[in-house]
mmCIF file of C-alpha atoms and ligand atoms in Angstrom:
data_model
loop_
_atom_site.group_PDB
_atom_site.id
_atom_site.type_symbol
_atom_site.label_atom_id
_atom_site.label_comp_id
_atom_site.label_asym_id
_atom_site.label_seq_id
_atom_site.Cartn_x
_atom_site.Cartn_y
_atom_site.Cartn_z
ATOM 1 C CA MET A 174 -0.022 -0.017 0.062
ATOM 2 C CA ARG A 175 1.189 3.406 -0.845
ATOM 3 C CA ILE A 176 0.345 6.465 1.078
ATOM 4 C CA ALA A 177 0.593 10.352 0.553
ATOM 5 C CA VAL A 178 0.418 12.799 3.362
ATOM 6 C CA PHE A 179 -1.047 16.213 2.719
ATOM 7 C CA CYS A 180 0.110 19.122 4.774
ATOM 8 C CA SER A 181 -0.033 22.994 4.929
ATOM 9 C CA GLY A 182 2.202 23.669 7.803
ATOM 10 C CA LYS A 183 4.319 22.383 10.803
ATOM 11 C CA GLY A 184 3.783 18.627 9.938
ATOM 12 C CA SER A 185 4.218 17.131 13.390
ATOM 13 C CA ASN A 186 1.803 14.659 12.406
ATOM 14 C CA LEU A 187 3.588 13.863 9.264
ATOM 15 C CA GLN A 188 6.745 13.258 11.514
ATOM 16 C CA ALA A 189 4.905 10.843 13.602
ATOM 17 C CA ILE A 190 3.755 8.921 10.745
ATOM 18 C CA ILE A 191 7.107 8.835 9.252
ATOM 19 C CA GLU A 192 8.497 7.406 12.448
ATOM 20 C CA ALA A 193 5.800 4.774 12.653
ATOM 21 C CA VAL A 194 6.602 3.734 9.138
ATOM 22 C CA LYS A 195 10.351 3.722 9.972
ATOM 23 C CA ARG A 196 9.758 1.452 13.075
ATOM 24 C CA GLY A 197 7.626 -0.973 10.849
ATOM 25 C CA GLU A 198 4.160 -0.250 12.758
ATOM 26 C CA ILE A 199 2.607 0.952 9.503
ATOM 27 C CA LYS A 200 3.370 -1.714 7.065
ATOM 28 C CA ALA A 201 3.287 0.656 3.885
ATOM 29 C CA GLU A 202 5.287 2.914 1.755
ATOM 30 C CA LEU A 203 5.102 6.662 2.543
ATOM 31 C CA SER A 204 5.522 7.579 -1.103
ATOM 32 C CA LEU A 205 4.542 11.248 -1.332
ATOM 33 C CA VAL A 206 4.069 14.405 0.652
ATOM 34 C CA VAL A 207 1.665 16.964 -0.895
ATOM 35 C CA SER A 208 1.711 20.716 0.138
ATOM 36 C CA ASP A 209 -0.259 23.620 -0.922
ATOM 37 C CA ASN A 210 2.218 25.805 0.681
ATOM 38 C CA LYS A 211 5.842 26.188 -0.365
ATOM 39 C CA ASP A 212 6.860 27.441 2.950
ATOM 40 C CA ALA A 213 5.529 24.505 4.999
ATOM 41 C CA TYR A 214 7.942 23.024 7.543
ATOM 42 C CA ALA A 215 6.591 19.658 6.560
ATOM 43 C CA LEU A 216 8.437 19.837 3.346
ATOM 44 C CA VAL A 217 11.620 20.029 5.402
ATOM 45 C CA ARG A 218 10.697 16.905 7.210
ATOM 46 C CA ALA A 219 9.899 14.975 3.942
ATOM 47 C CA ARG A 220 13.242 16.084 2.484
ATOM 48 C CA GLU A 221 15.087 14.952 5.740
ATOM 49 C CA ALA A 222 13.238 11.584 5.622
ATOM 50 C CA GLY A 223 14.031 11.049 1.957
ATOM 51 C CA ILE A 224 10.425 11.255 1.045
ATOM 52 C CA GLU A 225 9.448 12.788 -2.277
ATOM 53 C CA SER A 226 7.264 16.014 -2.082
ATOM 54 C CA VAL A 227 5.354 18.183 -4.360
ATOM 55 C CA VAL A 228 4.126 21.675 -3.963
ATOM 56 C CA VAL A 229 0.867 22.438 -5.706
ATOM 57 C CA GLU A 230 -0.266 26.032 -4.988
ATOM 58 C CA PRO A 231 -3.859 27.045 -5.603
ATOM 59 C CA LYS A 232 -2.628 30.626 -6.764
ATOM 60 C CA ASN A 233 -1.189 28.932 -9.868
ATOM 61 C CA PHE A 234 -4.594 27.457 -10.988
ATOM 62 C CA SER A 235 -7.566 29.354 -12.069
ATOM 63 C CA THR A 236 -9.980 26.815 -10.584
ATOM 64 C CA ARG A 237 -10.130 24.446 -7.930
ATOM 65 C CA GLU A 238 -10.852 21.681 -10.187
ATOM 66 C CA ASP A 239 -7.478 22.392 -12.043
ATOM 67 C CA PHE A 240 -5.789 22.737 -8.796
ATOM 68 C CA GLU A 241 -6.930 19.145 -7.723
ATOM 69 C CA LYS A 242 -6.535 17.746 -11.201
ATOM 70 C CA LYS A 243 -2.772 18.417 -10.907
ATOM 71 C CA ILE A 244 -2.738 16.731 -7.263
ATOM 72 C CA ILE A 245 -4.619 13.871 -8.767
ATOM 73 C CA GLU A 246 -1.969 13.628 -11.488
ATOM 74 C CA HIS A 247 0.863 13.143 -8.894
ATOM 75 C CA LEU A 248 -1.205 10.762 -6.772
ATOM 76 C CA GLU A 249 -1.711 8.636 -9.836
ATOM 77 C CA LYS A 250 1.874 8.702 -11.017
ATOM 78 C CA LYS A 251 2.698 7.448 -7.529
ATOM 79 C CA LYS A 252 -0.086 4.981 -7.589
ATOM 80 C CA ILE A 253 -1.370 6.291 -4.061
ATOM 81 C CA ASP A 254 -3.849 3.925 -2.210
ATOM 82 C CA LEU A 255 -4.394 6.249 0.707
ATOM 83 C CA VAL A 256 -4.548 9.793 1.310
ATOM 84 C CA CYS A 257 -3.886 11.284 4.907
ATOM 85 C CA LEU A 258 -4.670 14.837 5.611
ATOM 86 C CA ALA A 259 -2.391 16.237 8.223
ATOM 87 C CA GLY A 260 -2.959 19.856 8.805
ATOM 88 C CA PHE A 261 -4.053 20.396 5.339
ATOM 89 C CA MET A 262 -5.958 23.769 5.597
ATOM 90 C CA ARG A 263 -8.124 23.138 2.574
ATOM 91 C CA MET A 264 -11.488 21.418 1.716
ATOM 92 C CA LEU A 265 -11.413 18.847 -0.997
ATOM 93 C CA SER A 266 -14.043 18.891 -3.649
ATOM 94 C CA PRO A 267 -16.894 16.414 -3.708
ATOM 95 C CA ASN A 268 -15.271 15.067 -6.943
ATOM 96 C CA PHE A 269 -11.957 14.455 -5.392
ATOM 97 C CA VAL A 270 -13.715 12.716 -2.404
ATOM 98 C CA ARG A 271 -15.683 10.546 -4.823
ATOM 99 C CA ARG A 272 -12.304 9.522 -6.570
ATOM 100 C CA TYR A 273 -10.682 8.478 -3.392
ATOM 101 C CA ARG A 274 -13.964 7.354 -1.577
ATOM 102 C CA ASN A 275 -13.153 5.723 1.950
ATOM 103 C CA ARG A 276 -9.516 6.374 1.205
ATOM 104 C CA ILE A 277 -8.883 9.727 2.714
ATOM 105 C CA LEU A 278 -8.290 10.200 6.207
ATOM 106 C CA ASN A 279 -8.167 13.419 8.482
ATOM 107 C CA ILE A 280 -7.107 14.419 11.952
ATOM 108 C CA HIS A 281 -8.966 17.231 13.710
ATOM 109 C CA PRO A 282 -7.929 18.527 17.071
ATOM 110 C CA ALA A 283 -11.416 18.376 18.831
ATOM 111 C CA LEU A 284 -13.818 15.636 19.619
ATOM 112 C CA LEU A 285 -16.203 15.632 16.607
ATOM 113 C CA PRO A 286 -18.953 16.645 16.043
ATOM 114 C CA SER A 287 -18.173 19.310 18.362
ATOM 115 C CA PHE A 288 -15.911 22.338 17.276
ATOM 116 C CA LYS A 289 -15.462 21.525 13.576
ATOM 117 C CA GLY A 290 -13.356 24.107 11.489
ATOM 118 C CA THR A 291 -10.000 25.599 11.778
ATOM 119 C CA GLN A 292 -9.958 26.712 15.409
ATOM 120 C CA GLY A 293 -10.761 23.476 17.116
ATOM 121 C CA VAL A 294 -8.509 24.021 20.146
ATOM 122 C CA LYS A 295 -9.434 27.537 20.731
ATOM 123 C CA ASP A 296 -13.296 27.048 20.189
ATOM 124 C CA ALA A 297 -13.402 24.107 22.823
ATOM 125 C CA LEU A 298 -11.308 26.169 25.364
ATOM 126 C CA ASP A 299 -13.527 29.086 24.887
ATOM 127 C CA TYR A 300 -16.571 27.188 25.088
ATOM 128 C CA GLY A 301 -15.336 25.827 28.568
ATOM 129 C CA VAL A 302 -15.660 22.149 28.016
ATOM 130 C CA LYS A 303 -13.766 19.994 30.426
ATOM 131 C CA ILE A 304 -12.900 17.168 28.020
ATOM 132 C CA THR A 305 -11.548 17.736 24.380
ATOM 133 C CA GLY A 306 -9.216 15.795 22.327
ATOM 134 C CA PRO A 307 -8.431 14.726 18.725
ATOM 135 C CA THR A 308 -10.429 12.665 16.197
ATOM 136 C CA VAL A 309 -9.334 10.537 13.259
ATOM 137 C CA HIS A 310 -12.006 10.160 10.683
ATOM 138 C CA PHE A 311 -12.710 9.341 7.124
ATOM 139 C CA VAL A 312 -13.392 12.233 4.902
ATOM 140 C CA ASP A 313 -16.558 12.759 2.922
ATOM 141 C CA GLU A 314 -18.209 15.789 1.158
ATOM 142 C CA LYS A 315 -18.652 17.712 4.276
ATOM 143 C CA MET A 316 -16.286 19.569 6.672
ATOM 144 C CA ASP A 317 -14.973 17.329 9.425
ATOM 145 C CA HIS A 318 -17.839 15.104 8.943
ATOM 146 C CA GLY A 319 -17.106 11.571 7.853
ATOM 147 C CA PRO A 320 -17.115 8.111 10.028
ATOM 148 C CA ILE A 321 -15.118 8.624 12.961
ATOM 149 C CA ILE A 322 -12.132 5.941 13.526
ATOM 150 C CA LEU A 323 -10.425 6.942 16.648
ATOM 151 C CA GLN A 324 -10.755 9.573 19.329
ATOM 152 C CA SER A 325 -8.593 10.502 22.413
ATOM 153 C CA ALA A 326 -9.784 12.335 25.510
ATOM 154 C CA VAL A 327 -7.769 15.229 26.715
ATOM 155 C CA GLU A 328 -8.601 17.016 29.988
ATOM 156 C CA VAL A 329 -8.794 20.893 30.058
ATOM 157 C CA LYS A 330 -6.982 22.274 32.861
ATOM 158 C CA ASP A 331 -8.053 25.700 34.667
ATOM 159 C CA GLU A 332 -4.583 27.080 33.910
ATOM 160 C CA ASP A 333 -4.616 25.999 30.107
ATOM 161 C CA THR A 334 -4.014 28.491 27.425
ATOM 162 C CA GLU A 335 -4.624 27.635 23.821
ATOM 163 C CA GLU A 336 -0.832 26.799 23.307
ATOM 164 C CA THR A 337 -0.658 24.349 26.487
ATOM 165 C CA LEU A 338 -3.845 22.420 25.496
ATOM 166 C CA ALA A 339 -2.804 22.321 21.791
ATOM 167 C CA GLU A 340 0.426 20.763 22.941
ATOM 168 C CA ARG A 341 -1.250 17.928 24.947
ATOM 169 C CA ILE A 342 -3.828 17.537 22.199
ATOM 170 C CA HIS A 343 -0.888 17.078 19.635
ATOM 171 C CA ARG A 344 0.607 14.414 21.769
ATOM 172 C CA GLU A 345 -2.327 12.361 21.524
ATOM 173 C CA GLU A 346 -2.609 12.967 17.813
ATOM 174 C CA HIS A 347 0.812 11.696 17.415
ATOM 175 C CA LYS A 348 -0.470 8.277 18.821
ATOM 176 C CA ILE A 349 -3.904 8.055 17.295
ATOM 177 C CA TYR A 350 -3.134 9.031 13.858
ATOM 178 C CA PRO A 351 -0.416 6.425 13.018
ATOM 179 C CA LEU A 352 -2.565 3.882 14.955
ATOM 180 C CA ALA A 353 -5.597 4.776 12.663
ATOM 181 C CA ILE A 354 -3.325 4.408 9.624
ATOM 182 C CA LYS A 355 -1.940 1.167 10.746
ATOM 183 C CA LEU A 356 -5.476 -0.212 11.172
ATOM 184 C CA PHE A 357 -6.605 1.104 7.689
ATOM 185 C CA VAL A 358 -3.294 -0.549 6.029
ATOM 186 C CA GLU A 359 -4.067 -3.923 7.827
ATOM 187 C CA GLY A 360 -7.787 -3.865 6.476
ATOM 188 C CA LYS A 361 -9.119 -3.741 9.928
ATOM 189 C CA LEU A 362 -11.565 -0.854 9.640
ATOM 190 C CA LYS A 363 -15.064 -1.686 8.459
ATOM 191 C CA ILE A 364 -17.498 1.096 7.822
ATOM 192 C CA VAL A 365 -21.098 0.395 8.695
ATOM 193 C CA GLY A 366 -23.116 3.535 8.110
ATOM 194 C CA ARG A 367 -21.604 6.174 10.320
ATOM 195 C CA ARG A 368 -19.840 3.654 12.509
ATOM 196 C CA VAL A 369 -16.357 2.319 11.991
ATOM 197 C CA MET A 370 -15.987 -1.141 13.348
ATOM 198 C CA ILE A 371 -12.204 -2.173 14.339
ATOM 199 C CA LEU A 372 -11.994 -5.917 13.414
ATOM 200 C CA GLU A 373 -9.711 -8.187 15.443
HETATM 201 C C1 GRF B 83 -3.392 19.494 14.045
HETATM 202 O O1 GRF B 83 -3.878 19.956 15.339
HETATM 203 C C2 GRF B 83 -4.525 18.749 13.341
HETATM 204 O O2 GRF B 83 -5.448 18.179 14.272
HETATM 205 C C3 GRF B 83 -5.069 19.788 12.453
HETATM 206 O O3 GRF B 83 -4.002 20.564 12.032
HETATM 207 C C4 GRF B 83 -2.875 20.560 12.967
HETATM 208 C C5 GRF B 83 -1.773 20.002 12.117
HETATM 209 O O4 GRF B 83 -0.593 19.981 12.828
HETATM 210 N N1 GRF B 83 -5.928 19.307 11.593
HETATM 211 P P1 GRF B 83 0.664 19.467 12.137
HETATM 212 O O5 GRF B 83 1.026 20.335 11.008
HETATM 213 O O6 GRF B 83 0.571 18.029 12.108
HETATM 214 O O7 GRF B 83 1.851 19.813 13.222
#
């Protein structure tokens, strides 16, 4: 199985996936990193790990369709089976989702369906929840919506700032994202309606 990871920024989840592949926990090839931002630190991580990367910037395309067409070309060239969104700050079109139906995963820094969108950590903190944490889910046509694979609870402390809370959430992300990918690669995820069963 061949995996592509899509990133826009720091790429700490990419790093966790790189390490899980290296340790042999995820038995797949991390074949490609795709970024929509040429300055993403994720690209440095890819280079250091010897993984091929491509930058596809929306500003160079007149439509989202053309932008995604270019990405799909790269995915097809590399015969990618699984797309992992890891801090990719862009919605994929229904057309893209259809093309890779049930083969796109995402990590979100809140317990879905709460606090969708780009400010999941801040929104949870501002709302005053006592428990939050990351969610790994399949991607469907709606934002932060597809069937949930794994979640992890993180306690919100009185003294938390967005930064301290985000750091503890990230630590959990780095455990559950590689684990969800491992389960996918081993064929252990079965989608039944909105539920994802984890097979023995
Ligand atoms: C993570 O918090 C993830 O939940 C969200 O974007 C952030 C990406 O962080 N989707 P990184 O680039 O992997 O460090």
